[in-house]
Amino acid sequence: DTAVSQTPKYLVTQMGNDKSIKCEQNLGHDTMYWYKQDSKKFLKIMFSYNNKELIINETVPNRFSPKSPDKAHLNLHINSLELGDSAVYFCASSYRQGQETQYFGPGTRLLVL
Amino acid sequence: DQQVKQNSPSLSVQEGRISILNCDYTNSMFDYFLWYKKYPAEGPTFLISISSIKDKNEDGRFTVFLNKSAKHLSLHIVPSQPGDSAVYFCAADAGGTSYGKLTFGQGTILTVHP
């Protein structure tokens, strides 16, 4: 029983396309996050949602739009994909926001050609 | 502006010996710290955390030490095992209005040789 799952695991697409990555957690957590791991291996937060409400929105291009249909799901939609969007995207969740252990999904490896 | 730094990209240790992974931070607002382990093609897995009101936290073979005046923390693994070979990330949380935003270091690759 995977606690935090992401689909797809791999995504190869052309520049200019629109794609979505889905994330689901079955831990009953209130807070979910999206992180990006770039080519230099830094993990950087992009967004967080608490009970379907957007809490953190780092300086991310507005081509990236998170959507939380319920507190167990946080999806990431990316419009007009660019080469620089190639990265590994990790979803995470925590019991609540603030100073809580975050549990990560397996990652989605996005390659934009 | 790298607020959390892991200055050793890699560390190699013999099985049974101690592994010491280091992490430095610059933001004095950080008051909660975590260590994550990551295997290739998997997500980071939580290992151990420490609040700034403590200077040490132990969990089995893993101990984290926090030196607030030096803005430095370290993870000790004793004894090291080959299965500990992974990338280790240090992360920090500023609490308050950070709303759970974790700032990560760039990771240290630990290799434990049998």
mmCIF file of N, CA, C and O in Angstrom, chain B residues 11-105:
data_model
loop_
_atom_site.group_PDB
_atom_site.id
_atom_site.type_symbol
_atom_site.label_atom_id
_atom_site.label_comp_id
_atom_site.label_asym_id
_atom_site.label_seq_id
_atom_site.Cartn_x
_atom_site.Cartn_y
_atom_site.Cartn_z
ATOM 1 N N LEU B 11 30.843 10.564 0.404
ATOM 2 C CA LEU B 11 31.543 10.023 1.563
ATOM 3 C C LEU B 11 31.610 8.517 1.395
ATOM 4 O O LEU B 11 30.602 7.882 1.065
ATOM 5 N N SER B 12 32.787 7.967 1.634
ATOM 6 C CA SER B 12 32.970 6.520 1.517
ATOM 7 C C SER B 12 33.418 5.970 2.865
ATOM 8 O O SER B 12 34.358 6.488 3.473
ATOM 9 N N VAL B 13 32.744 4.912 3.331
ATOM 10 C CA VAL B 13 32.994 4.375 4.675
ATOM 11 C C VAL B 13 33.010 2.853 4.609
ATOM 12 O O VAL B 13 32.299 2.247 3.799
ATOM 13 N N GLN B 14 33.793 2.259 5.485
ATOM 14 C CA GLN B 14 33.821 0.799 5.585
ATOM 15 C C GLN B 14 32.653 0.334 6.455
ATOM 16 O O GLN B 14 32.277 0.981 7.450
ATOM 17 N N GLU B 15 32.087 -0.808 6.086
ATOM 18 C CA GLU B 15 31.008 -1.414 6.876
ATOM 19 C C GLU B 15 31.444 -1.560 8.330
ATOM 20 O O GLU B 15 32.565 -1.959 8.622
ATOM 21 N N GLY B 16 30.527 -1.205 9.241
ATOM 22 C CA GLY B 16 30.813 -1.331 10.657
ATOM 23 C C GLY B 16 31.375 -0.065 11.285
ATOM 24 O O GLY B 16 31.329 0.106 12.510
ATOM 25 N N ARG B 17 31.899 0.830 10.429
ATOM 26 C CA ARG B 17 32.469 2.075 10.964
ATOM 27 C C ARG B 17 31.388 3.142 11.074
ATOM 28 O O ARG B 17 30.253 2.937 10.659
ATOM 29 N N ILE B 18 31.770 4.287 11.598
ATOM 30 C CA ILE B 18 30.831 5.397 11.742
ATOM 31 C C ILE B 18 30.806 6.241 10.451
ATOM 32 O O ILE B 18 31.850 6.493 9.836
ATOM 33 N N SER B 19 29.617 6.640 10.032
ATOM 34 C CA SER B 19 29.461 7.617 8.941
ATOM 35 C C SER B 19 29.016 8.922 9.574
ATOM 36 O O SER B 19 28.093 8.932 10.395
ATOM 37 N N ILE B 20 29.672 10.005 9.184
ATOM 38 C CA ILE B 20 29.294 11.332 9.690
ATOM 39 C C ILE B 20 29.006 12.234 8.500
ATOM 40 O O ILE B 20 29.891 12.500 7.687
ATOM 41 N N LEU B 21 27.754 12.660 8.413
ATOM 42 C CA LEU B 21 27.349 13.551 7.325
ATOM 43 C C LEU B 21 27.070 14.922 7.923
ATOM 44 O O LEU B 21 26.412 15.030 8.960
ATOM 45 N N ASN B 22 27.556 15.940 7.257
ATOM 46 C CA ASN B 22 27.489 17.295 7.797
ATOM 47 C C ASN B 22 26.589 18.215 6.979
ATOM 48 O O ASN B 22 26.404 18.017 5.773
ATOM 49 N N CYS B 23 26.073 19.224 7.670
ATOM 50 C CA CYS B 23 25.155 20.175 7.042
ATOM 51 C C CYS B 23 25.320 21.521 7.738
ATOM 52 O O CYS B 23 25.368 21.576 8.973
ATOM 53 N N ASP B 24 25.425 22.579 6.973
ATOM 54 C CA ASP B 24 25.514 23.935 7.519
ATOM 55 C C ASP B 24 24.364 24.776 6.996
ATOM 56 O O ASP B 24 23.903 24.571 5.874
ATOM 57 N N TYR B 25 23.901 25.702 7.811
ATOM 58 C CA TYR B 25 22.815 26.570 7.367
ATOM 59 C C TYR B 25 23.132 28.012 7.720
ATOM 60 O O TYR B 25 23.955 28.289 8.595
ATOM 61 N N THR B 26 22.487 28.923 7.013
ATOM 62 C CA THR B 26 22.772 30.342 7.228
ATOM 63 C C THR B 26 21.590 31.102 7.821
ATOM 64 O O THR B 26 21.766 32.142 8.440
ATOM 65 N N ASN B 27 20.387 30.584 7.639
ATOM 66 C CA ASN B 27 19.188 31.298 8.075
ATOM 67 C C ASN B 27 18.926 31.019 9.559
ATOM 68 O O ASN B 27 18.595 29.902 9.944
ATOM 69 N N SER B 28 19.042 32.042 10.389
ATOM 70 C CA SER B 28 18.869 31.852 11.837
ATOM 71 C C SER B 28 17.407 31.607 12.213
ATOM 72 O O SER B 28 17.103 31.287 13.359
ATOM 73 N N MET B 29 16.501 31.743 11.250
ATOM 74 C CA MET B 29 15.089 31.466 11.516
ATOM 75 C C MET B 29 14.779 29.968 11.466
ATOM 76 O O MET B 29 13.729 29.531 11.910
ATOM 77 N N PHE B 30 15.676 29.176 10.911
ATOM 78 C CA PHE B 30 15.451 27.729 10.862
ATOM 79 C C PHE B 30 15.435 27.186 12.293
ATOM 80 O O PHE B 30 16.339 27.453 13.083
ATOM 81 N N ASP B 31 14.375 26.422 12.600
ATOM 82 C CA ASP B 31 14.303 25.879 13.950
ATOM 83 C C ASP B 31 13.885 24.415 13.992
ATOM 84 O O ASP B 31 13.617 23.869 15.062
ATOM 85 N N TYR B 32 13.808 23.795 12.846
ATOM 86 C CA TYR B 32 13.456 22.374 12.779
ATOM 87 C C TYR B 32 14.217 21.790 11.611
ATOM 88 O O TYR B 32 14.223 22.364 10.514
ATOM 89 N N PHE B 33 14.873 20.658 11.859
ATOM 90 C CA PHE B 33 15.776 20.098 10.852
ATOM 91 C C PHE B 33 15.476 18.619 10.658
ATOM 92 O O PHE B 33 15.130 17.905 11.615
ATOM 93 N N LEU B 34 15.614 18.171 9.431
ATOM 94 C CA LEU B 34 15.312 16.786 9.103
ATOM 95 C C LEU B 34 16.418 16.224 8.221
ATOM 96 O O LEU B 34 17.073 16.954 7.462
ATOM 97 N N TRP B 35 16.585 14.915 8.311
ATOM 98 C CA TRP B 35 17.455 14.190 7.398
ATOM 99 C C TRP B 35 16.600 13.200 6.615
ATOM 100 O O TRP B 35 15.766 12.494 7.194
ATOM 101 N N TYR B 36 16.846 13.169 5.303
ATOM 102 C CA TYR B 36 16.175 12.231 4.428
ATOM 103 C C TYR B 36 17.224 11.394 3.718
ATOM 104 O O TYR B 36 18.333 11.866 3.421
ATOM 105 N N LYS B 37 16.848 10.165 3.410
ATOM 106 C CA LYS B 37 17.693 9.262 2.635
ATOM 107 C C LYS B 37 16.996 9.009 1.308
ATOM 108 O O LYS B 37 15.764 8.871 1.258
ATOM 109 N N LYS B 38 17.778 8.936 0.241
ATOM 110 C CA LYS B 38 17.161 8.728 -1.069
ATOM 111 C C LYS B 38 17.943 7.691 -1.864
ATOM 112 O O LYS B 38 19.140 7.854 -2.105
ATOM 113 N N TYR B 39 17.222 6.647 -2.290
ATOM 114 C CA TYR B 39 17.795 5.669 -3.213
ATOM 115 C C TYR B 39 17.480 6.111 -4.639
ATOM 116 O O TYR B 39 16.510 6.841 -4.869
ATOM 117 N N PRO B 40 18.284 5.662 -5.613
ATOM 118 C CA PRO B 40 18.029 6.027 -7.016
ATOM 119 C C PRO B 40 16.618 5.666 -7.441
ATOM 120 O O PRO B 40 16.096 4.606 -7.071
ATOM 121 N N ALA B 41 15.996 6.543 -8.203
ATOM 122 C CA ALA B 41 14.666 6.337 -8.768
ATOM 123 C C ALA B 41 13.575 6.168 -7.705
ATOM 124 O O ALA B 41 12.509 5.606 -7.986
ATOM 125 N N GLU B 42 13.833 6.634 -6.485
ATOM 126 C CA GLU B 42 12.813 6.621 -5.448
ATOM 127 C C GLU B 42 12.702 8.019 -4.846
ATOM 128 O O GLU B 42 13.572 8.871 -5.047
ATOM 129 N N GLY B 43 11.642 8.245 -4.087
ATOM 130 C CA GLY B 43 11.511 9.510 -3.388
ATOM 131 C C GLY B 43 12.313 9.524 -2.102
ATOM 132 O O GLY B 43 12.686 8.464 -1.586
ATOM 133 N N PRO B 44 12.594 10.711 -1.556
ATOM 134 C CA PRO B 44 13.298 10.792 -0.267
ATOM 135 C C PRO B 44 12.476 10.123 0.835
ATOM 136 O O PRO B 44 11.249 10.227 0.860
ATOM 137 N N THR B 45 13.186 9.442 1.721
ATOM 138 C CA THR B 45 12.554 8.769 2.862
ATOM 139 C C THR B 45 13.029 9.432 4.147
ATOM 140 O O THR B 45 14.234 9.596 4.349
ATOM 141 N N PHE B 46 12.093 9.799 5.004
ATOM 142 C CA PHE B 46 12.435 10.455 6.256
ATOM 143 C C PHE B 46 13.265 9.540 7.158
ATOM 144 O O PHE B 46 12.963 8.357 7.309
ATOM 145 N N LEU B 47 14.317 10.103 7.754
ATOM 146 C CA LEU B 47 15.163 9.333 8.669
ATOM 147 C C LEU B 47 14.995 9.783 10.103
ATOM 148 O O LEU B 47 14.665 9.014 10.994
ATOM 149 N N ILE B 48 15.268 11.063 10.354
ATOM 150 C CA ILE B 48 15.301 11.566 11.722
ATOM 151 C C ILE B 48 15.195 13.078 11.681
ATOM 152 O O ILE B 48 15.579 13.700 10.691
ATOM 153 N N SER B 49 14.666 13.656 12.742
ATOM 154 C CA SER B 49 14.540 15.110 12.810
ATOM 155 C C SER B 49 15.014 15.613 14.165
ATOM 156 O O SER B 49 15.195 14.833 15.109
ATOM 157 N N ILE B 50 15.185 16.928 14.240
ATOM 158 C CA ILE B 50 15.560 17.552 15.512
ATOM 159 C C ILE B 50 15.014 18.964 15.559
ATOM 160 O O ILE B 50 15.061 19.696 14.565
ATOM 161 N N SER B 51 14.481 19.310 16.712
ATOM 162 C CA SER B 51 14.008 20.666 16.937
ATOM 163 C C SER B 51 15.143 21.488 17.535
ATOM 164 O O SER B 51 16.036 20.949 18.176
ATOM 165 N N SER B 52 15.078 22.795 17.339
ATOM 166 C CA SER B 52 16.160 23.658 17.812
ATOM 167 C C SER B 52 16.244 23.742 19.335
ATOM 168 O O SER B 52 17.208 24.277 19.879
ATOM 169 N N ILE B 53 15.248 23.216 20.036
ATOM 170 C CA ILE B 53 15.325 23.236 21.501
ATOM 171 C C ILE B 53 16.189 22.084 22.018
ATOM 172 O O ILE B 53 16.482 22.001 23.208
ATOM 173 N N LYS B 54 16.593 21.192 21.112
ATOM 174 C CA LYS B 54 17.453 20.067 21.490
ATOM 175 C C LYS B 54 18.800 20.210 20.807
ATOM 176 O O LYS B 54 18.946 20.929 19.820
ATOM 177 N N ASP B 55 19.790 19.487 21.318
ATOM 178 C CA ASP B 55 21.062 19.443 20.606
ATOM 179 C C ASP B 55 21.410 18.029 20.146
ATOM 180 O O ASP B 55 22.418 17.826 19.464
ATOM 181 N N LYS B 56 20.547 17.086 20.465
ATOM 182 C CA LYS B 56 20.812 15.703 20.045
ATOM 183 C C LYS B 56 19.503 14.940 19.982
ATOM 184 O O LYS B 56 18.614 15.122 20.831
ATOM 185 N N ASN B 57 19.394 14.072 18.986
ATOM 186 C CA ASN B 57 18.254 13.175 18.899
ATOM 187 C C ASN B 57 18.736 11.843 18.331
ATOM 188 O O ASN B 57 19.491 11.823 17.354
ATOM 189 N N GLU B 58 18.313 10.758 18.982
ATOM 190 C CA GLU B 58 18.780 9.422 18.587
ATOM 191 C C GLU B 58 17.620 8.556 18.153
ATOM 192 O O GLU B 58 16.549 8.592 18.755
ATOM 193 N N ASP B 59 17.874 7.728 17.150
ATOM 194 C CA ASP B 59 16.890 6.735 16.740
ATOM 195 C C ASP B 59 17.656 5.535 16.209
ATOM 196 O O ASP B 59 18.088 5.528 15.054
ATOM 197 N N GLY B 60 17.845 4.560 17.067
ATOM 198 C CA GLY B 60 18.584 3.363 16.659
ATOM 199 C C GLY B 60 20.019 3.696 16.283
ATOM 200 O O GLY B 60 20.754 4.287 17.080
ATOM 201 N N ARG B 61 20.385 3.354 15.063
ATOM 202 C CA ARG B 61 21.767 3.609 14.612
ATOM 203 C C ARG B 61 22.007 5.057 14.203
ATOM 204 O O ARG B 61 23.143 5.432 13.890
ATOM 205 N N PHE B 62 20.956 5.848 14.165
ATOM 206 C CA PHE B 62 21.048 7.219 13.661
ATOM 207 C C PHE B 62 20.960 8.229 14.803
ATOM 208 O O PHE B 62 20.075 8.144 15.650
ATOM 209 N N THR B 63 21.904 9.172 14.790
ATOM 210 C CA THR B 63 21.895 10.251 15.763
ATOM 211 C C THR B 63 22.133 11.556 15.032
ATOM 212 O O THR B 63 23.042 11.645 14.189
ATOM 213 N N VAL B 64 21.320 12.549 15.336
ATOM 214 C CA VAL B 64 21.528 13.873 14.756
ATOM 215 C C VAL B 64 21.961 14.807 15.876
ATOM 216 O O VAL B 64 21.393 14.799 16.974
ATOM 217 N N PHE B 65 22.985 15.596 15.576
ATOM 218 C CA PHE B 65 23.512 16.597 16.508
ATOM 219 C C PHE B 65 23.287 17.983 15.915
ATOM 220 O O PHE B 65 23.504 18.188 14.721
ATOM 221 N N LEU B 66 22.857 18.909 16.771
ATOM 222 C CA LEU B 66 22.629 20.274 16.313
ATOM 223 C C LEU B 66 23.464 21.238 17.148
ATOM 224 O O LEU B 66 23.394 21.224 18.377
ATOM 225 N N ASN B 67 24.253 22.054 16.468
ATOM 226 C CA ASN B 67 25.034 23.108 17.117
ATOM 227 C C ASN B 67 24.511 24.442 16.599
ATOM 228 O O ASN B 67 24.879 24.899 15.518
ATOM 229 N N LYS B 68 23.609 25.054 17.378
ATOM 230 C CA LYS B 68 22.930 26.265 16.903
ATOM 231 C C LYS B 68 23.885 27.435 16.752
ATOM 232 O O LYS B 68 23.755 28.231 15.830
ATOM 233 N N SER B 69 24.844 27.549 17.653
ATOM 234 C CA SER B 69 25.751 28.696 17.576
ATOM 235 C C SER B 69 26.597 28.625 16.315
ATOM 236 O O SER B 69 26.922 29.650 15.721
ATOM 237 N N ALA B 70 26.927 27.412 15.885
ATOM 238 C CA ALA B 70 27.724 27.241 14.663
ATOM 239 C C ALA B 70 26.843 27.083 13.439
ATOM 240 O O ALA B 70 27.365 27.004 12.312
ATOM 241 N N LYS B 71 25.549 27.008 13.641
ATOM 242 C CA LYS B 71 24.598 26.749 12.550
ATOM 243 C C LYS B 71 25.025 25.498 11.776
ATOM 244 O O LYS B 71 25.209 25.521 10.538
ATOM 245 N N HIS B 72 25.186 24.440 12.528
ATOM 246 C CA HIS B 72 25.711 23.212 11.953
ATOM 247 C C HIS B 72 24.971 22.021 12.531
ATOM 248 O O HIS B 72 24.680 21.979 13.730
ATOM 249 N N LEU B 73 24.643 21.064 11.677
ATOM 250 C CA LEU B 73 24.126 19.805 12.181
ATOM 251 C C LEU B 73 24.830 18.650 11.485
ATOM 252 O O LEU B 73 25.413 18.814 10.409
ATOM 253 N N SER B 74 24.812 17.514 12.166
ATOM 254 C CA SER B 74 25.458 16.342 11.594
ATOM 255 C C SER B 74 24.604 15.113 11.875
ATOM 256 O O SER B 74 23.860 15.068 12.859
ATOM 257 N N LEU B 75 24.744 14.151 10.998
ATOM 258 C CA LEU B 75 24.061 12.864 11.136
ATOM 259 C C LEU B 75 25.132 11.798 11.308
ATOM 260 O O LEU B 75 26.039 11.692 10.480
ATOM 261 N N HIS B 76 25.031 11.045 12.397
ATOM 262 C CA HIS B 76 25.951 9.955 12.645
ATOM 263 C C HIS B 76 25.226 8.637 12.449
ATOM 264 O O HIS B 76 24.120 8.448 12.992
ATOM 265 N N ILE B 77 25.854 7.742 11.711
ATOM 266 C CA ILE B 77 25.291 6.408 11.501
ATOM 267 C C ILE B 77 26.303 5.400 12.043
ATOM 268 O O ILE B 77 27.441 5.331 11.573
ATOM 269 N N VAL B 78 25.878 4.669 13.086
ATOM 270 C CA VAL B 78 26.777 3.705 13.712
ATOM 271 C C VAL B 78 26.009 2.427 14.068
ATOM 272 O O VAL B 78 25.012 2.531 14.798
ATOM 273 N N PRO B 79 26.459 1.241 13.655
ATOM 274 C CA PRO B 79 27.501 1.043 12.656
ATOM 275 C C PRO B 79 26.932 1.188 11.246
ATOM 276 O O PRO B 79 25.753 0.915 11.019
ATOM 277 N N SER B 80 27.741 1.591 10.320
ATOM 278 C CA SER B 80 27.290 1.742 8.937
ATOM 279 C C SER B 80 27.119 0.369 8.293
ATOM 280 O O SER B 80 27.890 -0.569 8.563
ATOM 281 N N GLN B 81 26.108 0.276 7.430
ATOM 282 C CA GLN B 81 25.825 -0.980 6.738
ATOM 283 C C GLN B 81 25.757 -0.711 5.234
ATOM 284 O O GLN B 81 25.393 0.400 4.819
ATOM 285 N N PRO B 82 26.041 -1.706 4.405
ATOM 286 C CA PRO B 82 25.980 -1.489 2.950
ATOM 287 C C PRO B 82 24.629 -0.956 2.485
ATOM 288 O O PRO B 82 24.558 -0.150 1.558
ATOM 289 N N GLY B 83 23.556 -1.351 3.150
ATOM 290 C CA GLY B 83 22.220 -0.865 2.790
ATOM 291 C C GLY B 83 22.022 0.613 3.074
ATOM 292 O O GLY B 83 21.029 1.208 2.628
ATOM 293 N N ASP B 84 22.948 1.211 3.812
ATOM 294 C CA ASP B 84 22.866 2.650 4.069
ATOM 295 C C ASP B 84 23.362 3.462 2.878
ATOM 296 O O ASP B 84 23.217 4.687 2.852
ATOM 297 N N SER B 85 23.952 2.811 1.909
ATOM 298 C CA SER B 85 24.461 3.512 0.714
ATOM 299 C C SER B 85 23.299 4.181 -0.007
ATOM 300 O O SER B 85 22.365 3.509 -0.468
ATOM 301 N N ALA B 86 23.347 5.502 -0.088
ATOM 302 C CA ALA B 86 22.242 6.296 -0.649
ATOM 303 C C ALA B 86 22.700 7.752 -0.671
ATOM 304 O O ALA B 86 23.804 8.079 -0.251
ATOM 305 N N VAL B 87 21.805 8.615 -1.148
ATOM 306 C CA VAL B 87 22.042 10.062 -1.040
ATOM 307 C C VAL B 87 21.311 10.558 0.195
ATOM 308 O O VAL B 87 20.142 10.211 0.412
ATOM 309 N N TYR B 88 21.998 11.338 1.009
ATOM 310 C CA TYR B 88 21.415 11.876 2.234
ATOM 311 C C TYR B 88 21.221 13.384 2.094
ATOM 312 O O TYR B 88 22.154 14.113 1.750
ATOM 313 N N PHE B 89 19.997 13.813 2.348
ATOM 314 C CA PHE B 89 19.653 15.225 2.266
ATOM 315 C C PHE B 89 19.350 15.764 3.656
ATOM 316 O O PHE B 89 18.610 15.150 4.423
ATOM 317 N N CYS B 90 19.886 16.930 3.918
ATOM 318 C CA CYS B 90 19.559 17.689 5.108
ATOM 319 C C CYS B 90 18.495 18.701 4.686
ATOM 320 O O CYS B 90 18.542 19.230 3.569
ATOM 321 N N ALA B 91 17.499 18.951 5.550
ATOM 322 C CA ALA B 91 16.463 19.924 5.242
ATOM 323 C C ALA B 91 16.156 20.746 6.477
ATOM 324 O O ALA B 91 16.316 20.275 7.609
ATOM 325 N N ALA B 92 15.714 21.982 6.267
ATOM 326 C CA ALA B 92 15.432 22.890 7.377
ATOM 327 C C ALA B 92 14.099 23.594 7.172
ATOM 328 O O ALA B 92 13.698 23.873 6.042
ATOM 329 N N ASP B 93 13.444 23.863 8.306
ATOM 330 C CA ASP B 93 12.134 24.516 8.312
ATOM 331 C C ASP B 93 12.212 25.723 9.237
ATOM 332 O O ASP B 93 12.713 25.605 10.354
ATOM 333 N N ALA B 94 11.715 26.871 8.755
ATOM 334 C CA ALA B 94 11.784 28.081 9.564
ATOM 335 C C ALA B 94 10.603 28.239 10.506
ATOM 336 O O ALA B 94 10.521 29.213 11.242
ATOM 337 N N GLY B 95 9.676 27.295 10.484
ATOM 338 C CA GLY B 95 8.528 27.385 11.380
ATOM 339 C C GLY B 95 7.670 28.592 11.075
ATOM 340 O O GLY B 95 7.774 29.195 10.013
ATOM 341 N N GLY B 96 6.809 28.947 11.983
ATOM 342 C CA GLY B 96 5.997 30.145 11.851
ATOM 343 C C GLY B 96 5.328 30.243 10.498
ATOM 344 O O GLY B 96 4.634 29.333 10.069
ATOM 345 N N THR B 97 5.584 31.308 9.803
ATOM 346 C CA THR B 97 4.914 31.532 8.526
ATOM 347 C C THR B 97 5.579 30.811 7.357
ATOM 348 O O THR B 97 5.235 31.064 6.205
ATOM 349 N N SER B 98 6.516 29.894 7.636
ATOM 350 C CA SER B 98 7.080 29.124 6.520
ATOM 351 C C SER B 98 6.079 28.077 6.057
ATOM 352 O O SER B 98 6.209 27.523 4.965
ATOM 353 N N TYR B 99 5.090 27.752 6.920
ATOM 354 C CA TYR B 99 4.027 26.820 6.542
ATOM 355 C C TYR B 99 4.550 25.486 6.037
ATOM 356 O O TYR B 99 3.955 24.885 5.157
ATOM 357 N N GLY B 100 5.639 25.025 6.620
ATOM 358 C CA GLY B 100 6.137 23.718 6.233
ATOM 359 C C GLY B 100 7.069 23.732 5.037
ATOM 360 O O GLY B 100 7.434 22.671 4.539
ATOM 361 N N LYS B 101 7.459 24.912 4.592
ATOM 362 C CA LYS B 101 8.398 24.971 3.465
ATOM 363 C C LYS B 101 9.754 24.439 3.929
ATOM 364 O O LYS B 101 10.365 24.977 4.839
ATOM 365 N N LEU B 102 10.203 23.357 3.309
ATOM 366 C CA LEU B 102 11.511 22.791 3.625
ATOM 367 C C LEU B 102 12.542 23.312 2.638
ATOM 368 O O LEU B 102 12.287 23.337 1.429
ATOM 369 N N THR B 103 13.690 23.712 3.162
ATOM 370 C CA THR B 103 14.822 24.093 2.321
ATOM 371 C C THR B 103 15.852 22.989 2.424
ATOM 372 O O THR B 103 16.298 22.640 3.520
ATOM 373 N N PHE B 104 16.207 22.413 1.279
ATOM 374 C CA PHE B 104 17.082 21.246 1.238
ATOM 375 C C PHE B 104 18.507 21.629 0.880
ATOM 376 O O PHE B 104 18.754 22.571 0.114
ATOM 377 N N GLY B 105 19.465 20.845 1.407
ATOM 378 C CA GLY B 105 20.825 20.883 0.910
ATOM 379 C C GLY B 105 20.910 20.078 -0.378
ATOM 380 O O GLY B 105 19.928 19.471 -0.806
#
